[in-house]
Amino acid sequence: MDMRVNLANLDLNLLVALRALLEERNVTKAGLRVGLSQPAMSAALARLRRHFADELLVRQGNRYELTPLGIALRAPVANAHAVLERLFTSRADFNPATEQRDFTLLSSDYAIAVFGARLARVLHEEAPGVRLHFRHVPPDTVESPETVLSGVDGLLMPHGVISGLPAVELYRDEWVCLVSAGHPEIGERVTLDDLARLPWVVYQRTFDAPVTRQLTMLGLEPHVEVSVQNFQLLPSLVAGTRRVALVQQRLAHLLRDLAPVRALPCPFEAVPLQEALWWHPVHTHDAAHSWLRETAARVAAELPDPPATGASGRA
């Protein structure tokens, strides 16, 4: 059965009404939200019910509840609304010195600390009307990156996690082992036996640190004692303990004075991290977005290389 829909026969204003109805679960409130009278919103609901062959909203006592289809439609409707909104606000030209624009990027705290802070400073100097918003990477990014990216301007994430979307290369980073400055069992270097024997502190969402998957391939299952959702907390949780952690070399250098820890070379050939800015194809030809990507690439190219990690160097 061909399930395709002829968009020429659809009133896209119904998308606005549908989103309001699904989120408000009330015809009157949905009408107020989009500037329609109660009769007009009721008529829109009737058209939507005919289109989907589903009630979408059903009365339960003195309130409305969503049908299973209505619940399933909430996320894709919000994403479709975001895509259309960004599509129709695209511009052929963009002057960063005079125009106003909001950009939203999904990022881990690591990428914000190492790269995002520098990007924000450049935007402050070159584009005073631009506002930059950083948000945490949602858990469903790996399963549906295109859907997640449809509602934002970009995603800061290394290669090896998602694919099939446009990206601009930013910078390269290495992994180092973090141990307490006075670790009683670690001398000038860390061994694989040490990594297998000692307790670990790890970043909780493993997809942001693919190097941990490499350890599994080497037959090493880390004994995780503490897990956190913030890379910058790792030094404090390693200091003064027997714990070990894997952390990005650039971040280790940036946090070198935060806690008494040492950054040592990994005892295996850890796959380097190649950070990139990923975006939804709907942004590709938007002048403002093109300027953001070009600026991001320029800022990344100007990042200084971190000093080499010595056998006994402080982080």
Short mmCIF file of C-alpha atoms in Angstrom, two decimals:
data_model
loop_
_atom_site.label_atom_id
_atom_site.label_comp_id
_atom_site.label_asym_id
_atom_site.label_seq_id
_atom_site.Cartn_x
_atom_site.Cartn_y
_atom_site.Cartn_z
CA MET A 1 0.00 0.00 0.00
CA ASP A 2 1.33 3.44 -0.96
CA MET A 3 1.23 5.56 2.25
CA ARG A 4 2.67 8.72 0.70
CA VAL A 5 0.74 11.97 1.13
CA ASN A 6 0.42 14.74 -1.47
CA LEU A 7 1.59 17.79 0.47
CA ALA A 8 -0.08 20.06 -2.10
CA ASN A 9 -3.42 18.87 -0.75
CA LEU A 10 -2.54 19.59 2.88
CA ASP A 11 -3.10 22.79 4.82
CA LEU A 12 0.17 23.17 6.71
CA ASN A 13 -1.59 25.46 9.18
CA LEU A 14 -3.01 22.23 10.56
CA LEU A 15 0.48 21.37 11.81
CA VAL A 16 0.38 24.39 14.12
CA ALA A 17 -3.08 23.44 15.34
CA LEU A 18 -2.11 19.79 15.80
CA ARG A 19 0.93 20.66 17.91
CA ALA A 20 -1.12 22.98 20.14
CA LEU A 21 -3.86 20.37 20.58
CA LEU A 22 -1.44 17.56 21.42
CA GLU A 23 0.50 19.67 23.92
CA GLU A 24 -2.40 21.53 25.53
CA ARG A 25 -4.89 18.62 25.44
CA ASN A 26 -7.65 21.21 25.47
CA VAL A 27 -9.43 22.78 22.50
CA THR A 28 -9.95 26.19 24.13
CA LYS A 29 -6.38 26.49 25.43
CA ALA A 30 -4.98 25.32 22.10
CA GLY A 31 -7.03 27.98 20.32
CA LEU A 32 -5.76 30.71 22.63
CA ARG A 33 -2.19 29.54 22.05
CA VAL A 34 -2.36 29.90 18.27
CA GLY A 35 -4.86 32.77 18.08
CA LEU A 36 -7.93 30.82 16.93
CA SER A 37 -11.44 30.93 18.33
CA GLN A 38 -12.86 27.86 20.01
CA PRO A 39 -15.13 27.04 16.99
CA ALA A 40 -12.20 27.43 14.57
CA MET A 41 -9.99 25.13 16.66
CA SER A 42 -12.81 22.59 16.93
CA ALA A 43 -13.09 22.65 13.14
CA ALA A 44 -9.33 22.11 12.83
CA LEU A 45 -9.56 19.16 15.22
CA ALA A 46 -12.36 17.66 13.13
CA ARG A 47 -10.23 17.94 9.98
CA LEU A 48 -7.28 16.35 11.74
CA ARG A 49 -9.44 13.50 12.99
CA ARG A 50 -10.63 12.81 9.45
CA HIS A 51 -7.09 12.90 8.09
CA PHE A 52 -5.65 10.51 10.68
CA ALA A 53 -8.82 8.43 11.05
CA ASP A 54 -8.33 8.73 14.79
CA GLU A 55 -9.91 10.76 17.58
CA LEU A 56 -6.50 12.09 18.76
CA LEU A 57 -8.19 13.66 21.83
CA VAL A 58 -10.88 11.85 23.82
CA ARG A 59 -12.80 13.13 26.81
CA GLN A 60 -12.09 11.38 30.10
CA GLY A 61 -14.36 12.84 32.78
CA ASN A 62 -13.80 16.60 32.83
CA ARG A 63 -10.58 16.57 30.80
CA TYR A 64 -9.19 15.35 27.48
CA GLU A 65 -6.59 12.59 27.07
CA LEU A 66 -4.53 11.69 24.02
CA THR A 67 -5.18 8.50 22.14
CA PRO A 68 -2.21 6.16 21.55
CA LEU A 69 -1.76 7.74 18.12
CA GLY A 70 -1.93 11.20 19.64
CA ILE A 71 0.82 10.29 22.09
CA ALA A 72 2.94 8.84 19.27
CA LEU A 73 2.51 12.01 17.19
CA ARG A 74 3.70 14.50 19.83
CA ALA A 75 7.45 14.22 19.23
CA PRO A 76 7.40 14.02 15.40
CA VAL A 77 4.91 16.91 15.21
CA ALA A 78 7.15 19.09 17.38
CA ASN A 79 10.16 18.17 15.24
CA ALA A 80 8.30 18.85 11.99
CA HIS A 81 7.19 22.22 13.33
CA ALA A 82 10.81 23.06 14.24
CA VAL A 83 12.07 22.04 10.79
CA LEU A 84 9.48 24.18 8.99
CA GLU A 85 10.11 27.13 11.29
CA ARG A 86 13.83 27.00 10.62
CA LEU A 87 13.28 26.41 6.90
CA PHE A 88 11.12 29.50 6.48
CA THR A 89 13.45 31.69 8.57
CA SER A 90 16.41 30.83 6.32
CA ARG A 91 18.10 33.81 4.71
CA ALA A 92 20.10 34.27 1.51
CA ASP A 93 22.41 36.78 3.24
CA PHE A 94 23.61 37.24 6.79
CA ASN A 95 25.59 40.12 8.29
CA PRO A 96 26.86 38.99 11.71
CA ALA A 97 27.81 42.54 12.72
CA THR A 98 24.25 43.87 12.51
CA GLU A 99 21.72 41.04 12.51
CA GLN A 100 20.18 39.09 15.35
CA ARG A 101 19.97 35.32 15.49
CA ASP A 102 19.71 32.52 18.05
CA PHE A 103 21.77 29.37 17.61
CA THR A 104 21.27 26.22 19.70
CA LEU A 105 23.97 23.57 19.90
CA LEU A 106 23.83 20.20 21.63
CA SER A 107 27.07 19.41 23.42
CA SER A 108 28.77 17.59 26.27
CA ASP A 109 30.43 19.70 28.95
CA TYR A 110 33.80 18.62 27.50
CA ALA A 111 33.17 20.20 24.09
CA ILE A 112 31.79 23.37 25.69
CA ALA A 113 34.89 23.74 27.88
CA VAL A 114 37.44 22.98 25.17
CA PHE A 115 35.75 24.56 22.14
CA GLY A 116 32.39 26.15 22.97
CA ALA A 117 33.82 28.80 25.28
CA ARG A 118 36.18 30.01 22.54
CA LEU A 119 33.37 29.99 19.99
CA ALA A 120 31.21 32.07 22.34
CA ARG A 121 34.01 34.62 22.76
CA VAL A 122 34.41 35.02 19.00
CA LEU A 123 30.65 35.43 18.55
CA HIS A 124 30.67 38.06 21.29
CA GLU A 125 33.32 40.01 19.39
CA GLU A 126 32.06 39.56 15.83
CA ALA A 127 28.30 39.11 16.16
CA PRO A 128 26.85 41.11 19.09
CA GLY A 129 23.29 40.28 18.05
CA VAL A 130 23.85 36.52 18.09
CA ARG A 131 22.76 34.47 21.10
CA LEU A 132 24.30 31.04 21.59
CA HIS A 133 22.50 28.35 23.59
CA PHE A 134 24.15 25.09 24.69
CA ARG A 135 22.00 22.10 25.66
CA HIS A 136 22.85 18.64 26.90
CA VAL A 137 22.88 15.86 24.32
CA PRO A 138 19.61 13.89 24.76
CA PRO A 139 19.83 10.11 25.29
CA ASP A 140 18.02 9.27 22.02
CA THR A 141 20.60 11.04 19.82
CA VAL A 142 22.27 7.81 18.74
CA GLU A 143 18.99 6.13 17.81
CA SER A 144 17.50 9.07 15.87
CA PRO A 145 20.12 11.77 15.22
CA GLU A 146 18.23 13.33 12.30
CA THR A 147 15.12 13.75 14.43
CA VAL A 148 17.09 15.24 17.32
CA LEU A 149 18.96 17.62 15.02
CA SER A 150 15.78 18.80 13.32
CA GLY A 151 15.00 21.04 16.29
CA VAL A 152 18.45 22.60 16.86
CA ASP A 153 21.28 24.16 14.87
CA GLY A 154 23.92 21.55 15.50
CA LEU A 155 25.56 18.87 17.58
CA LEU A 156 29.14 18.82 18.86
CA MET A 157 30.14 15.16 18.88
CA PRO A 158 33.12 13.08 17.76
CA HIS A 159 33.04 10.74 14.80
CA GLY A 160 32.18 7.13 15.44
CA VAL A 161 28.88 7.78 17.18
CA ILE A 162 26.53 8.96 14.43
CA SER A 163 26.78 9.06 10.63
CA GLY A 164 24.82 9.95 7.52
CA LEU A 165 24.50 13.66 8.31
CA PRO A 166 26.59 16.64 7.13
CA ALA A 167 29.42 17.71 9.41
CA VAL A 168 32.32 20.13 9.53
CA GLU A 169 35.57 18.89 11.08
CA LEU A 170 36.71 20.80 14.16
CA TYR A 171 39.69 19.47 16.09
CA ARG A 172 41.52 16.31 17.13
CA ASP A 173 42.11 15.16 20.69
CA GLU A 174 43.83 12.26 22.43
CA TRP A 175 42.92 10.18 25.47
CA VAL A 176 45.06 10.09 28.62
CA CYS A 177 44.81 8.19 31.89
CA LEU A 178 44.06 10.30 34.95
CA VAL A 179 45.34 9.19 38.36
CA SER A 180 45.86 10.89 41.70
CA ALA A 181 49.10 12.84 42.05
CA GLY A 182 50.07 10.70 45.03
CA HIS A 183 48.71 7.39 43.79
CA PRO A 184 50.41 4.69 45.90
CA GLU A 185 50.40 2.05 43.14
CA ILE A 186 51.16 4.04 39.98
CA GLY A 187 54.67 5.16 39.17
CA GLU A 188 55.90 6.65 35.90
CA ARG A 189 53.36 4.86 33.74
CA VAL A 190 50.03 3.05 33.75
CA THR A 191 49.81 -0.57 32.58
CA LEU A 192 46.89 -2.61 31.28
CA ASP A 193 47.11 -4.65 34.49
CA ASP A 194 46.61 -1.41 36.43
CA LEU A 195 43.50 -0.58 34.39
CA ALA A 196 42.11 -4.05 35.02
CA ARG A 197 42.88 -3.99 38.75
CA LEU A 198 42.06 -0.44 39.86
CA PRO A 199 38.58 1.07 40.38
CA TRP A 200 37.34 3.52 37.75
CA VAL A 201 35.51 6.81 37.46
CA VAL A 202 33.67 7.00 34.12
CA TYR A 203 31.53 9.37 32.16
CA GLN A 204 28.06 7.91 32.44
CA ARG A 205 27.00 8.09 28.79
CA THR A 206 29.51 5.77 27.15
CA PHE A 207 28.66 6.83 23.59
CA ASP A 208 30.51 10.11 24.24
CA ALA A 209 33.68 8.17 25.07
CA PRO A 210 34.05 5.42 22.42
CA VAL A 211 37.50 4.62 23.76
CA THR A 212 35.83 2.69 26.59
CA ARG A 213 34.41 0.33 23.97
CA GLN A 214 37.96 -0.21 22.76
CA LEU A 215 38.91 -1.45 26.21
CA THR A 216 36.19 -4.10 25.98
CA MET A 217 37.65 -5.24 22.65
CA LEU A 218 40.99 -5.65 24.44
CA GLY A 219 39.29 -7.95 26.95
CA LEU A 220 39.33 -5.39 29.77
CA GLU A 221 36.14 -4.75 31.70
CA PRO A 222 36.65 -1.67 33.93
CA HIS A 223 35.53 -2.00 37.54
CA VAL A 224 33.37 1.13 37.73
CA GLU A 225 33.19 2.62 41.20
CA VAL A 226 31.76 6.05 40.29
CA SER A 227 29.94 7.32 37.21
CA VAL A 228 29.02 10.93 36.44
CA GLN A 229 27.38 12.90 33.64
CA ASN A 230 30.08 15.57 33.56
CA PHE A 231 33.60 15.11 32.20
CA GLN A 232 34.90 18.05 34.25
CA LEU A 233 34.09 16.24 37.51
CA LEU A 234 36.50 13.39 36.74
CA PRO A 235 39.66 15.02 38.20
CA SER A 236 37.98 15.76 41.54
CA LEU A 237 36.71 12.19 41.78
CA VAL A 238 40.15 10.75 40.99
CA ALA A 239 42.21 12.98 43.32
CA GLY A 240 43.18 11.35 46.62
CA THR A 241 41.90 7.90 45.61
CA ARG A 242 43.08 4.70 43.93
CA ARG A 243 40.72 5.40 41.02
CA VAL A 244 41.66 5.87 37.39
CA ALA A 245 39.78 7.63 34.59
CA LEU A 246 40.12 8.20 30.86
CA VAL A 247 39.86 11.84 29.90
CA GLN A 248 40.52 13.93 26.81
CA GLN A 249 44.03 15.45 26.76
CA ARG A 250 42.80 18.97 25.96
CA LEU A 251 40.38 18.89 28.88
CA ALA A 252 43.03 17.45 31.22
CA HIS A 253 45.30 20.38 30.35
CA LEU A 254 42.47 22.88 30.79
CA LEU A 255 41.67 21.48 34.26
CA ARG A 256 45.31 21.04 35.30
CA ASP A 257 44.92 23.24 38.40
CA LEU A 258 41.52 21.91 39.49
CA ALA A 259 42.76 18.90 41.49
CA PRO A 260 46.04 17.16 42.37
CA VAL A 261 46.05 14.55 39.60
CA ARG A 262 48.47 13.30 36.93
CA ALA A 263 47.75 12.67 33.25
CA LEU A 264 49.70 9.67 31.93
CA PRO A 265 49.82 8.11 28.46
CA CYS A 266 47.41 5.26 27.81
CA PRO A 267 49.02 1.79 27.86
CA PHE A 268 47.27 0.95 24.59
CA GLU A 269 46.84 2.77 21.28
CA ALA A 270 43.66 4.64 22.14
CA VAL A 271 41.72 5.72 19.06
CA PRO A 272 41.99 9.53 18.80
CA LEU A 273 38.90 11.67 19.10
CA GLN A 274 37.90 13.74 16.04
CA GLU A 275 35.34 16.33 17.09
CA ALA A 276 32.86 17.62 14.51
CA LEU A 277 29.87 19.92 14.22
CA TRP A 278 26.92 17.97 12.82
CA TRP A 279 23.74 19.55 11.46
CA HIS A 280 20.43 18.72 9.81
CA PRO A 281 20.44 19.09 5.99
CA VAL A 282 17.66 21.69 6.23
CA HIS A 283 20.30 24.20 7.41
CA THR A 284 22.81 23.59 4.64
CA HIS A 285 21.96 26.58 2.44
CA ASP A 286 20.96 29.02 5.18
CA ALA A 287 23.40 31.95 5.10
CA ALA A 288 23.38 32.44 8.88
CA HIS A 289 24.05 28.77 9.48
CA SER A 290 26.80 28.74 6.86
CA TRP A 291 28.43 31.63 8.71
CA LEU A 292 28.18 29.69 12.00
CA ARG A 293 29.84 26.62 10.45
CA GLU A 294 32.62 28.67 8.88
CA THR A 295 33.21 30.48 12.17
CA ALA A 296 33.28 27.20 14.09
CA ALA A 297 35.86 25.75 11.69
CA ARG A 298 38.00 28.90 12.02
CA VAL A 299 37.84 28.84 15.82
CA ALA A 300 38.76 25.15 15.86
CA ALA A 301 41.72 25.74 13.55
CA GLU A 302 43.06 28.33 16.00
CA LEU A 303 42.93 26.03 19.02
CA PRO A 304 46.42 25.59 20.47
CA ASP A 305 47.81 22.09 20.68
CA PRO A 306 47.96 20.80 24.26
CA PRO A 307 51.44 20.05 25.60
CA ALA A 308 52.54 16.44 25.24
CA THR A 309 51.69 14.26 28.23
CA GLY A 310 54.89 13.13 29.88
CA ALA A 311 55.33 10.03 31.93
CA SER A 312 54.84 11.96 35.16
CA GLY A 313 53.22 15.18 34.01
CA ARG A 314 50.52 16.95 35.98
CA ALA A 315 47.16 17.05 34.19
#
